[in-house]
Amino acid sequence: MNTKVLELEGLVVKYGSFTALHGVDASFSGGALGLLGPNGAGKSSMLRSILGLVAPAAGSVRVFGEDTKAAGARLRRKIGYMPERDCFLGGVSCVSGLSHFAQTCGFPKDDAMLRAHDVLHFVGLGEERYREVSTFSVGMRQRYKLAAALVHDPDVMFLDEPTNGLDPQSRMRMLGLVERVSGEHGIHLILASHLLPDVERLCNEVWVLDQGKMKRTASMEELTTAARGAKRIRIDREGAAAFTRCAQEEGLTIDLGRNEGELVVTHPEVIVEPENVFALARKAGVPLLGVKDAARSLEDAFLEALEGETETDGETEMQETF
Amino acid sequence: MAFRAAEYERYSGKRTSRPSWLPIAFGTIQRGWQSKWVRRVSVLSLILGFGMMAMMYMVNQVVPEWRSVTEQAAKHAGQPAFKIDTSYYLMLIHFFVRPILLPLALLFGYDLIASDMRTNALEAYFSRPVTPLGYLTGRTLAFVSFLMLATFGPFFLVWLADIATAPNDEHFSAIAHVPVAMFFALLIISLMIALMVQAVTSLTKSATWSNLVFVVIFLFFGIMGPVLYDLTDHQQDMMAFSILNVTKVICATFLGVDFEASGEHINASPGAAFGVAIGVSVVSFLIIMRGLRKRSLV
């Protein structure tokens, strides 16, 4: 039997009178899952409720087929959690703190210390392992948190905004580390982020959350290739009407693109080839400024999933972010 | 030099099934020992115990009849006879409880939970197989162990010296129960104080503030008993609002010292003292658990 990594049934999370998650139902079979959503969408609340750090007001959470209420402490041995905010033991060296955390997960003392050294080398903090975490820079703290999530060798990792506050170089390095752990060692990954390129690079499945509700669950392939076969063209404003008329005569559909002067050409049954577009342009007598595949980016898919909520502040914020 | 490849590897060793509070307890002891003042007070206490032990042994070597000599000398001077009995041990334990146990509790515990709140270490613990009860058990076990080491340790050394130099079996049988009685009395006192200190540190992230609150509590508990005693027309049980009197009565009860016989009247009854000790422990436990549960569910 293939056990699912994560199953949520009617999950409701409340903070006083504020409802952070409204009856979320979803399941994740394995690999790398991206939790997407604007700030305040409920991503962190979902991770924290799965870990048992927040009590669900209703519904259930199962990790590897076991209910987190019944088997919470035992299940957490299999989970590595990298929280968004800093989280470390004060007054001890980085390696001692990690070794201590590994021991709380059942590692023998010597193995725990060896393991702490190993993961710190892996994340690139080998030379800094005897320093206190409070003296670390932002990038080093992020890498320390990844090491802390890995030190007890989990089967699934929850990463909450792992690239927050990192410069582009450090961000690429962090993504590379996560990619290696997830891809080469079979550790399942659940990544909460509002940085779509991070999710697009690492994940094979995406859940889109907004205002505590599940807007969409789909595989990355499904999301980004839904419009495969379509072409995105750039054309000057004067020629757009003539091109549209010619295209419609040929049975093609023309939609406005997201950018000015951009049209998306699709056919309900066949793949639109570049030659077809060039022929249409010649027929309409208008010059083409550019032609490219109209396969959607994750950003397009994300914004589409949020459609209907476009008047909200959260959506505006997301558009500004990207 | 050993070369270590910077590559991630899955763990292939065997995990132990020991409870998660055990490493927390060991970690807490290590953390406490890092404090210069905790080390100084603990070592000083043990040195005192060794010193008294050595002194007793040396006096016994030089003047083997020193017990009867001191009794005679006190008699001639018109003083109450000096005798090493349970009352002497009650006095001795107060010598360790007041100047050592209380300051050590403050030095060891003033920042125990507050520091974990400041660095969000609680989130790191509770996202692992550590429950709030396990966390509290580990911290309290270490805390109580430290307090017991600094009080019961030297006390036991003195008792050993007394037994080793005992003039007869009668003396031995009179004080044979002392270590067991003192162990349980100090255990109750240490547990109460450890929980109370942790309750204060779980209320605020600021170590300075929690330190101040703790001092105020002790002053309050020290002054409150005598004040209420006077206000209520000398109701003795009001003395139970003084933590220091509570510790004294608990020790006396376990040792079997009769305050009436020794002429000490202004003390809480054993029932009131134990009631306050249990009440303080339970309320402190509930405050800590409430604070920890805010940060965790299970």
Coordinates of N, CA and C in Angstrom, one line a residue, chain A residues 146-271:
Chain A
L146 N 18.5 25.1 8.6 CA 18.4 24.0 7.7 C 19.1 22.8 8.3
A147 N 20.3 23.1 8.9 CA 21.0 22.0 9.6 C 20.2 21.4 10.7
A148 N 19.6 22.3 11.5 CA 18.8 21.9 12.6 C 17.6 21.0 12.2
A149 N 17.1 21.3 11.0 CA 16.0 20.5 10.5 C 16.4 19.1 10.0
L150 N 17.7 19.1 9.6 CA 18.3 17.8 9.0 C 19.0 16.9 10.1
V151 N 19.3 17.5 11.2 CA 20.3 16.8 12.1 C 19.8 15.4 12.6
H152 N 18.4 15.3 12.7 CA 17.9 14.0 13.1 C 17.5 13.1 12.0
D153 N 17.9 13.5 10.8 CA 17.7 12.7 9.6 C 16.2 12.4 9.4
P154 N 15.4 13.4 9.1 CA 14.0 13.2 9.0 C 13.6 12.6 7.6
D155 N 12.3 12.1 7.5 CA 11.8 11.6 6.3 C 11.1 12.6 5.5
V156 N 10.6 13.7 6.2 CA 10.0 14.8 5.5 C 10.4 16.1 6.2
M157 N 10.6 17.1 5.3 CA 11.1 18.4 5.9 C 10.1 19.4 5.6
F158 N 9.8 20.2 6.6 CA 8.9 21.4 6.4 C 9.8 22.6 6.4
L159 N 9.8 23.3 5.3 CA 10.6 24.5 5.3 C 9.7 25.7 5.1
D160 N 9.8 26.6 6.1 CA 9.0 27.8 6.0 C 9.8 29.0 5.6
E161 N 9.6 29.5 4.4 CA 10.3 30.6 3.8 C 11.8 30.5 4.0
P162 N 12.4 29.4 3.4 CA 13.9 29.2 3.7 C 14.8 30.2 3.1
T163 N 14.4 30.9 2.1 CA 15.3 31.9 1.5 C 15.0 33.3 1.9
N164 N 14.2 33.5 3.0 CA 13.9 34.8 3.5 C 15.2 35.6 3.9
G165 N 15.3 36.8 3.4 CA 16.4 37.7 3.8 C 17.7 37.3 3.2
L166 N 17.8 36.4 2.2 CA 19.1 36.0 1.6 C 19.4 36.8 0.4
D167 N 20.6 37.1 0.2 CA 21.0 37.8 -1.1 C 21.0 36.7 -2.2
P168 N 20.9 37.1 -3.5 CA 20.7 36.2 -4.6 C 21.7 35.0 -4.5
Q169 N 23.0 35.2 -4.2 CA 23.9 34.2 -4.2 C 23.6 33.1 -3.1
S170 N 23.3 33.7 -1.9 CA 23.0 32.8 -0.8 C 21.7 32.0 -1.0
R171 N 20.8 32.7 -1.7 CA 19.5 32.1 -2.0 C 19.7 30.9 -2.9
M172 N 20.6 31.1 -4.0 CA 20.8 30.0 -4.9 C 21.5 28.8 -4.1
R173 N 22.4 29.2 -3.2 CA 23.1 28.1 -2.5 C 22.1 27.4 -1.6
M174 N 21.2 28.1 -0.9 CA 20.2 27.4 -0.1 C 19.3 26.5 -0.9
L175 N 18.9 27.0 -2.0 CA 18.0 26.2 -2.9 C 18.8 24.9 -3.4
G176 N 20.1 25.1 -3.7 CA 20.9 24.0 -4.1 C 21.0 22.9 -3.0
L177 N 21.2 23.4 -1.8 CA 21.3 22.4 -0.6 C 19.9 21.6 -0.5
V178 N 18.8 22.4 -0.5 CA 17.5 21.7 -0.4 C 17.3 20.8 -1.5
E179 N 17.7 21.2 -2.7 CA 17.5 20.3 -3.9 C 18.2 19.0 -3.7
R180 N 19.5 19.1 -3.2 CA 20.3 17.9 -3.1 C 19.7 17.0 -2.1
V181 N 19.2 17.5 -0.9 CA 18.7 16.7 0.1 C 17.4 16.0 -0.4
S182 N 16.6 16.8 -1.0 CA 15.3 16.3 -1.5 C 15.4 15.3 -2.7
G183 N 16.3 15.7 -3.6 CA 16.4 15.0 -4.9 C 17.2 13.7 -4.7
E184 N 18.3 13.8 -4.0 CA 19.3 12.7 -4.0 C 19.1 11.7 -2.8
H185 N 18.4 12.2 -1.8 CA 18.2 11.3 -0.6 C 16.8 11.0 -0.2
G186 N 15.9 11.3 -1.1 CA 14.5 10.9 -1.0 C 13.8 11.4 0.2
I187 N 14.2 12.6 0.7 CA 13.5 13.2 1.8 C 12.4 14.1 1.2
H188 N 11.2 13.8 1.6 CA 10.0 14.6 1.1 C 10.2 16.0 1.6
L189 N 9.6 16.9 0.8 CA 9.8 18.3 1.1 C 8.5 19.0 1.0
I190 N 8.2 19.8 2.0 CA 7.0 20.7 2.0 C 7.5 22.1 2.2
L191 N 7.4 22.9 1.2 CA 8.0 24.2 1.2 C 6.9 25.3 1.1
A192 N 6.9 26.1 2.2 CA 6.0 27.2 2.2 C 6.8 28.5 1.8
S193 N 6.3 29.1 0.8 CA 7.1 30.3 0.3 C 6.1 31.2 -0.5
H194 N 6.5 32.5 -0.5 CA 5.8 33.3 -1.5 C 6.7 33.7 -2.6
L195 N 7.8 33.1 -2.7 CA 8.7 33.3 -3.8 C 8.5 32.2 -4.8
L196 N 7.8 32.5 -5.9 CA 7.4 31.5 -6.8 C 8.6 30.8 -7.6
P197 N 9.6 31.6 -7.9 CA 10.8 30.9 -8.6 C 11.4 29.8 -7.7
D198 N 11.4 30.0 -6.4 CA 11.9 28.9 -5.5 C 11.0 27.7 -5.6
V199 N 9.7 27.9 -5.5 CA 8.8 26.7 -5.6 C 8.9 26.0 -6.9
E200 N 9.0 26.8 -8.0 CA 9.1 26.3 -9.3 C 10.3 25.5 -9.5
R201 N 11.4 25.9 -8.9 CA 12.6 25.1 -9.0 C 12.6 23.8 -8.2
L202 N 12.0 23.8 -7.1 CA 12.1 22.7 -6.2 C 11.0 21.7 -6.2
C203 N 9.8 22.2 -6.5 CA 8.6 21.3 -6.2 C 8.0 20.7 -7.4
N204 N 7.4 19.5 -7.2 CA 6.6 18.9 -8.3 C 5.1 18.9 -8.0
E205 N 4.7 19.5 -6.9 CA 3.3 19.6 -6.6 C 3.1 21.0 -5.9
V206 N 1.9 21.6 -6.2 CA 1.7 22.9 -5.6 C 0.3 23.0 -5.0
W207 N 0.2 23.5 -3.8 CA -1.1 23.9 -3.2 C -1.1 25.4 -3.1
V208 N -2.2 26.0 -3.6 CA -2.3 27.4 -3.6 C -3.4 27.8 -2.5
L209 N -2.9 28.5 -1.5 CA -3.8 29.0 -0.4 C -4.0 30.4 -0.5
D210 N -5.2 30.8 -0.1 CA -5.5 32.3 0.0 C -6.6 32.5 1.0
Q211 N -6.3 33.4 1.9 CA -7.2 33.7 3.0 C -7.7 32.4 3.7
G212 N -6.8 31.5 3.9 CA -7.1 30.3 4.7 C -7.9 29.3 3.9
K213 N -8.1 29.5 2.6 CA -8.8 28.5 1.8 C -7.9 27.9 0.8
M214 N -8.2 26.6 0.5 CA -7.4 26.0 -0.6 C -8.0 26.4 -2.0
K215 N -7.1 27.1 -2.7 CA -7.6 27.6 -4.0 C -7.4 26.5 -5.1
R216 N -6.2 25.9 -5.0 CA -5.9 24.9 -6.1 C -4.9 23.9 -5.6
T217 N -5.0 22.7 -6.0 CA -4.0 21.7 -5.8 C -3.7 21.0 -7.2
A218 N -2.5 21.0 -7.6 CA -2.1 20.5 -8.9 C -0.6 20.1 -8.9
S219 N -0.3 19.3 -9.9 CA 1.2 19.1 -10.1 C 1.7 20.3 -10.8
M220 N 3.0 20.4 -10.7 CA 3.7 21.6 -11.3 C 3.5 21.5 -12.8
E221 N 3.6 20.3 -13.4 CA 3.5 20.1 -14.8 C 2.1 20.5 -15.3
E222 N 1.1 20.1 -14.5 CA -0.2 20.4 -14.9 C -0.5 21.9 -14.9
L223 N 0.1 22.6 -13.9 CA -0.1 24.0 -13.8 C 0.6 24.8 -14.9
T224 N 1.8 24.4 -15.2 CA 2.6 25.2 -16.1 C 2.5 24.8 -17.6
T225 N 1.9 23.7 -17.9 CA 1.8 23.3 -19.3 C 0.3 23.2 -19.8
A226 N -0.6 23.8 -19.0 CA -2.0 23.8 -19.4 C -2.2 24.5 -20.8
A227 N -1.4 25.4 -21.0 CA -1.6 26.2 -22.3 C -0.6 25.8 -23.4
R228 N 0.0 24.6 -23.2 CA 1.0 24.2 -24.2 C 0.4 24.1 -25.6
G229 N 1.2 24.6 -26.6 CA 0.6 24.6 -28.0 C 0.2 26.0 -28.4
A230 N 0.0 26.8 -27.4 CA -0.4 28.2 -27.7 C 0.9 29.0 -28.0
K231 N 0.7 30.2 -28.6 CA 1.9 31.1 -28.9 C 1.5 32.4 -28.3
R232 N 2.5 33.0 -27.8 CA 2.4 34.4 -27.3 C 3.1 35.3 -28.3
I233 N 2.4 36.3 -28.8 CA 3.0 37.1 -29.8 C 3.0 38.6 -29.4
R234 N 4.0 39.3 -29.8 CA 4.0 40.8 -29.6 C 3.8 41.5 -30.9
I235 N 2.9 42.4 -30.9 CA 2.5 43.0 -32.1 C 2.1 44.5 -31.9
D236 N 2.3 45.4 -32.9 CA 2.0 46.8 -32.5 C 0.5 47.0 -32.5
R237 N 0.1 48.1 -31.8 CA -1.3 48.3 -31.5 C -2.2 48.4 -32.7
E238 N -1.6 49.1 -33.7 CA -2.4 49.4 -35.0 C -2.7 48.0 -35.7
G239 N -1.8 47.1 -35.7 CA -2.0 45.9 -36.4 C -2.8 44.8 -35.7
A240 N -3.1 45.0 -34.4 CA -3.7 44.0 -33.6 C -5.1 43.6 -34.1
A241 N -5.9 44.6 -34.5 CA -7.3 44.4 -35.0 C -7.3 43.5 -36.2
A242 N -6.4 43.9 -37.2 CA -6.3 43.1 -38.5 C -5.8 41.7 -38.2
F243 N -4.8 41.5 -37.3 CA -4.3 40.2 -37.1 C -5.4 39.3 -36.4
T244 N -6.1 39.9 -35.5 CA -7.2 39.2 -34.7 C -8.3 38.7 -35.7
R245 N -8.6 39.6 -36.7 CA -9.7 39.3 -37.6 C -9.3 38.1 -38.5
C246 N -8.0 38.1 -39.0 CA -7.5 37.0 -39.8 C -7.5 35.7 -39.0
A247 N -7.0 35.8 -37.8 CA -6.8 34.6 -37.0 C -8.2 34.0 -36.7
Q248 N -9.2 34.8 -36.4 CA -10.5 34.3 -36.1 C -11.1 33.6 -37.4
E249 N -10.8 34.2 -38.5 CA -11.3 33.5 -39.8 C -10.7 32.1 -39.9
E250 N -9.5 31.9 -39.4 CA -8.9 30.6 -39.5 C -9.3 29.7 -38.3
G251 N -10.2 30.1 -37.5 CA -10.7 29.3 -36.4 C -9.8 29.4 -35.1
L252 N -8.9 30.3 -35.0 CA -8.0 30.5 -33.9 C -8.6 31.4 -32.8
T253 N -8.2 31.2 -31.6 CA -8.7 32.1 -30.5 C -7.6 33.1 -30.1
I254 N -8.0 34.3 -30.0 CA -7.1 35.3 -29.6 C -7.4 35.9 -28.2
D255 N -6.5 35.8 -27.3 CA -6.7 36.4 -25.9 C -5.6 37.5 -25.7
L256 N -6.0 38.5 -24.9 CA -5.0 39.5 -24.5 C -4.0 38.9 -23.6
G257 N -2.7 39.2 -23.8 CA -1.7 38.8 -22.9 C -1.6 39.7 -21.7
R258 N -0.7 39.4 -20.8 CA -0.6 40.2 -19.6 C 0.1 41.5 -19.8
N259 N 1.0 41.5 -20.8 CA 1.7 42.7 -21.1 C 1.1 43.5 -22.3
E260 N 1.4 44.7 -22.3 CA 0.8 45.6 -23.4 C 1.3 45.1 -24.8
G261 N 0.5 45.1 -25.8 CA 0.9 44.7 -27.1 C 1.1 43.2 -27.2
E262 N 0.6 42.4 -26.3 CA 0.8 41.0 -26.3 C -0.5 40.2 -26.5
L263 N -0.5 39.3 -27.4 CA -1.7 38.5 -27.7 C -1.3 37.0 -27.6
V264 N -2.3 36.2 -27.1 CA -2.1 34.7 -27.0 C -2.9 34.0 -28.0
V265 N -2.3 33.3 -28.9 CA -3.0 32.6 -30.0 C -3.1 31.1 -29.7
T266 N -4.3 30.7 -29.7 CA -4.5 29.2 -29.4 C -5.5 28.6 -30.4
H267 N -5.4 27.3 -30.5 CA -6.4 26.6 -31.3 C -7.0 25.5 -30.4
P268 N -8.3 25.3 -30.4 CA -8.8 24.3 -29.5 C -8.4 22.9 -29.7
E269 N -7.9 22.6 -30.9 CA -7.5 21.2 -31.2 C -6.1 20.9 -31.6
V270 N -5.5 21.9 -32.2 CA -4.1 21.6 -32.7 C -3.1 22.6 -32.1
I271 N -1.9 22.1 -32.2 CA -0.8 23.0 -31.7 C -0.5 24.1 -32.7

